[in-house]
Amino acid sequence: MREQGKIFLGLAVFVLAMAITYGLWTNHSDHGIEAAGTTALFLAFALCAFIGYYLAFTARRVDSGAGDNPEAEVADDSGELGFFAPHSWQPLSLAVGGALAFLGVIFGWWLLFWSLPVILIGLFGWVFEFYRGENQNQ
């Protein structure tokens, strides 16, 4: 975690240099400083500095991970990946319902009338997939 903090703090310094350069470069025109880009770059600097500080601060409180050890292997940082449903049709139902909902933005909001039940069926089916049927109690 210590290395990630150093990376983000280095990125913050680079973005700050680019924000100052961009602000000075756009100031030479007749219209003054370009406010949107300069503001976005300074906000990106603040975001990188916040994340870098948090990671550096947290690295002092936790044990060093495999990312901080130069002799570590990739497998040293692996862990539990979680449980995934082996054969579920619910994501397809959600994808079809989501596609219909986004098509409703193009063709008319009336299409949401047909997409909302498909989305709800897919969502409830996915949440309660292991409470009934052959996959119960997995």
mmCIF file of C-alpha atoms in Angstrom:
data_model
loop_
_atom_site.group_PDB
_atom_site.id
_atom_site.type_symbol
_atom_site.label_atom_id
_atom_site.label_comp_id
_atom_site.label_asym_id
_atom_site.label_seq_id
_atom_site.Cartn_x
_atom_site.Cartn_y
_atom_site.Cartn_z
ATOM 1 C CA MET A 1 0.000 0.000 0.000
ATOM 2 C CA ARG A 2 2.990 2.247 0.566
ATOM 3 C CA GLU A 3 4.022 2.011 -3.102
ATOM 4 C CA GLN A 4 0.546 2.900 -4.328
ATOM 5 C CA GLY A 5 0.612 6.006 -2.115
ATOM 6 C CA LYS A 6 3.940 7.056 -3.632
ATOM 7 C CA ILE A 7 2.559 6.532 -7.128
ATOM 8 C CA PHE A 8 -0.510 8.685 -6.461
ATOM 9 C CA LEU A 9 1.541 11.424 -4.783
ATOM 10 C CA GLY A 10 3.916 11.446 -7.754
ATOM 11 C CA LEU A 11 0.937 11.647 -10.094
ATOM 12 C CA ALA A 12 -0.424 14.549 -8.018
ATOM 13 C CA VAL A 13 2.862 16.453 -8.444
ATOM 14 C CA PHE A 14 2.770 15.832 -12.213
ATOM 15 C CA VAL A 15 -0.870 16.937 -12.521
ATOM 16 C CA LEU A 16 -0.119 20.064 -10.475
ATOM 17 C CA ALA A 17 2.756 20.939 -12.814
ATOM 18 C CA MET A 18 0.489 20.384 -15.823
ATOM 19 C CA ALA A 19 -2.288 22.499 -14.271
ATOM 20 C CA ILE A 20 0.089 25.409 -13.677
ATOM 21 C CA THR A 21 1.565 25.043 -17.170
ATOM 22 C CA TYR A 22 -1.896 24.866 -18.746
ATOM 23 C CA GLY A 23 -3.092 27.892 -16.793
ATOM 24 C CA LEU A 24 -0.060 29.965 -17.799
ATOM 25 C CA TRP A 25 -0.215 28.789 -21.397
ATOM 26 C CA THR A 26 -3.861 29.733 -21.850
ATOM 27 C CA ASN A 27 -3.344 33.069 -20.082
ATOM 28 C CA HIS A 28 -1.358 34.428 -23.039
ATOM 29 C CA SER A 29 -4.475 34.706 -25.185
ATOM 30 C CA ASP A 30 -6.726 37.754 -25.275
ATOM 31 C CA HIS A 31 -9.512 35.962 -23.383
ATOM 32 C CA GLY A 32 -7.581 35.185 -20.187
ATOM 33 C CA ILE A 33 -7.195 31.862 -18.448
ATOM 34 C CA GLU A 34 -9.323 29.015 -19.786
ATOM 35 C CA ALA A 35 -11.324 28.292 -16.635
ATOM 36 C CA ALA A 36 -12.827 24.861 -17.291
ATOM 37 C CA GLY A 37 -9.626 22.982 -18.112
ATOM 38 C CA THR A 38 -7.564 24.715 -15.452
ATOM 39 C CA THR A 39 -10.168 24.001 -12.791
ATOM 40 C CA ALA A 40 -10.462 20.367 -13.887
ATOM 41 C CA LEU A 41 -6.700 19.903 -13.684
ATOM 42 C CA PHE A 42 -6.497 21.452 -10.216
ATOM 43 C CA LEU A 43 -9.363 19.232 -9.053
ATOM 44 C CA ALA A 44 -7.568 16.194 -10.521
ATOM 45 C CA PHE A 45 -4.487 17.249 -8.537
ATOM 46 C CA ALA A 46 -6.562 17.446 -5.348
ATOM 47 C CA LEU A 47 -8.086 14.019 -5.996
ATOM 48 C CA CYS A 48 -4.683 12.396 -6.595
ATOM 49 C CA ALA A 49 -3.272 14.101 -3.491
ATOM 50 C CA PHE A 50 -6.200 12.905 -1.329
ATOM 51 C CA ILE A 51 -5.873 9.311 -2.541
ATOM 52 C CA GLY A 52 -2.077 9.357 -2.181
ATOM 53 C CA TYR A 53 -2.274 10.776 1.335
ATOM 54 C CA TYR A 54 -4.908 8.238 2.364
ATOM 55 C CA LEU A 55 -2.876 5.313 1.029
ATOM 56 C CA ALA A 56 0.344 6.580 2.633
ATOM 57 C CA PHE A 57 -1.442 7.246 5.947
ATOM 58 C CA THR A 58 -3.131 3.845 5.940
ATOM 59 C CA ALA A 59 0.113 2.048 5.035
ATOM 60 C CA ARG A 60 1.549 3.051 8.419
ATOM 61 C CA ARG A 61 -1.305 1.353 10.283
ATOM 62 C CA VAL A 62 -1.569 -1.954 8.422
ATOM 63 C CA ASP A 63 0.887 -4.728 7.693
ATOM 64 C CA SER A 64 2.830 -4.463 4.470
ATOM 65 C CA GLY A 65 1.285 -6.423 1.647
ATOM 66 C CA ALA A 66 2.827 -8.335 -1.212
ATOM 67 C CA GLY A 67 2.896 -5.166 -3.311
ATOM 68 C CA ASP A 68 5.454 -3.612 -0.950
ATOM 69 C CA ASN A 69 7.835 -6.595 -1.155
ATOM 70 C CA PRO A 70 10.120 -6.487 -4.225
ATOM 71 C CA GLU A 71 10.741 -10.245 -3.913
ATOM 72 C CA ALA A 72 7.015 -11.157 -3.878
ATOM 73 C CA GLU A 73 5.353 -13.373 -6.453
ATOM 74 C CA VAL A 74 1.981 -12.649 -8.054
ATOM 75 C CA ALA A 75 0.412 -15.570 -6.168
ATOM 76 C CA ASP A 76 1.417 -14.035 -2.805
ATOM 77 C CA ASP A 77 -1.264 -11.368 -3.128
ATOM 78 C CA SER A 78 -4.024 -13.683 -4.297
ATOM 79 C CA GLY A 79 -6.942 -14.433 -2.061
ATOM 80 C CA GLU A 80 -10.542 -15.570 -2.024
ATOM 81 C CA LEU A 81 -12.301 -14.576 -5.215
ATOM 82 C CA GLY A 82 -15.813 -15.218 -3.958
ATOM 83 C CA PHE A 83 -18.713 -17.361 -5.059
ATOM 84 C CA PHE A 84 -20.211 -16.950 -8.505
ATOM 85 C CA ALA A 85 -23.396 -18.528 -9.786
ATOM 86 C CA PRO A 86 -22.457 -21.394 -12.116
ATOM 87 C CA HIS A 87 -25.337 -21.112 -14.573
ATOM 88 C CA SER A 88 -27.575 -18.107 -14.163
ATOM 89 C CA TRP A 89 -29.938 -16.631 -16.742
ATOM 90 C CA GLN A 90 -30.687 -13.568 -14.610
ATOM 91 C CA PRO A 91 -27.882 -11.334 -15.990
ATOM 92 C CA LEU A 92 -29.287 -11.874 -19.486
ATOM 93 C CA SER A 93 -32.716 -10.782 -18.260
ATOM 94 C CA LEU A 94 -31.230 -7.662 -16.683
ATOM 95 C CA ALA A 95 -29.283 -6.889 -19.848
ATOM 96 C CA VAL A 96 -32.388 -7.184 -22.035
ATOM 97 C CA GLY A 97 -34.403 -5.030 -19.632
ATOM 98 C CA GLY A 98 -31.614 -2.446 -19.433
ATOM 99 C CA ALA A 99 -31.320 -2.344 -23.223
ATOM 100 C CA LEU A 100 -35.057 -1.785 -23.539
ATOM 101 C CA ALA A 101 -34.889 0.969 -20.911
ATOM 102 C CA PHE A 102 -32.097 2.759 -22.758
ATOM 103 C CA LEU A 103 -33.994 2.379 -26.016
ATOM 104 C CA GLY A 104 -36.868 4.090 -24.201
ATOM 105 C CA VAL A 105 -34.710 7.200 -23.943
ATOM 106 C CA ILE A 106 -34.361 7.200 -27.735
ATOM 107 C CA PHE A 107 -37.803 6.123 -28.931
ATOM 108 C CA GLY A 108 -40.037 7.242 -26.094
ATOM 109 C CA TRP A 109 -40.601 6.848 -22.397
ATOM 110 C CA TRP A 110 -43.506 4.475 -23.046
ATOM 111 C CA LEU A 111 -40.927 1.723 -23.628
ATOM 112 C CA LEU A 112 -40.100 1.839 -19.906
ATOM 113 C CA PHE A 113 -43.540 0.292 -19.341
ATOM 114 C CA TRP A 114 -42.226 -2.888 -20.998
ATOM 115 C CA SER A 115 -38.660 -2.769 -19.700
ATOM 116 C CA LEU A 116 -39.373 -2.235 -16.000
ATOM 117 C CA PRO A 117 -41.055 -5.643 -15.447
ATOM 118 C CA VAL A 118 -38.185 -7.401 -17.255
ATOM 119 C CA ILE A 119 -35.648 -5.576 -15.064
ATOM 120 C CA LEU A 120 -37.571 -6.387 -11.870
ATOM 121 C CA ILE A 121 -37.931 -10.068 -12.807
ATOM 122 C CA GLY A 122 -34.209 -10.300 -13.500
ATOM 123 C CA LEU A 123 -33.275 -8.425 -10.328
ATOM 124 C CA PHE A 124 -35.512 -10.456 -8.005
ATOM 125 C CA GLY A 125 -34.508 -13.668 -9.748
ATOM 126 C CA TRP A 126 -30.821 -12.906 -9.257
ATOM 127 C CA VAL A 127 -31.198 -11.906 -5.606
ATOM 128 C CA PHE A 128 -33.307 -14.930 -4.650
ATOM 129 C CA GLU A 129 -31.640 -17.404 -7.004
ATOM 130 C CA PHE A 130 -30.284 -19.639 -4.248
ATOM 131 C CA TYR A 131 -33.441 -19.638 -2.101
ATOM 132 C CA ARG A 132 -35.460 -21.950 -4.345
ATOM 133 C CA GLY A 133 -35.080 -24.589 -7.023
ATOM 134 C CA GLU A 134 -32.188 -26.984 -7.566
ATOM 135 C CA ASN A 135 -29.566 -24.500 -6.305
ATOM 136 C CA GLN A 136 -31.246 -24.022 -2.922
ATOM 137 C CA ASN A 137 -28.833 -23.929 0.058
ATOM 138 C CA GLN A 138 -25.640 -23.673 -1.979
#
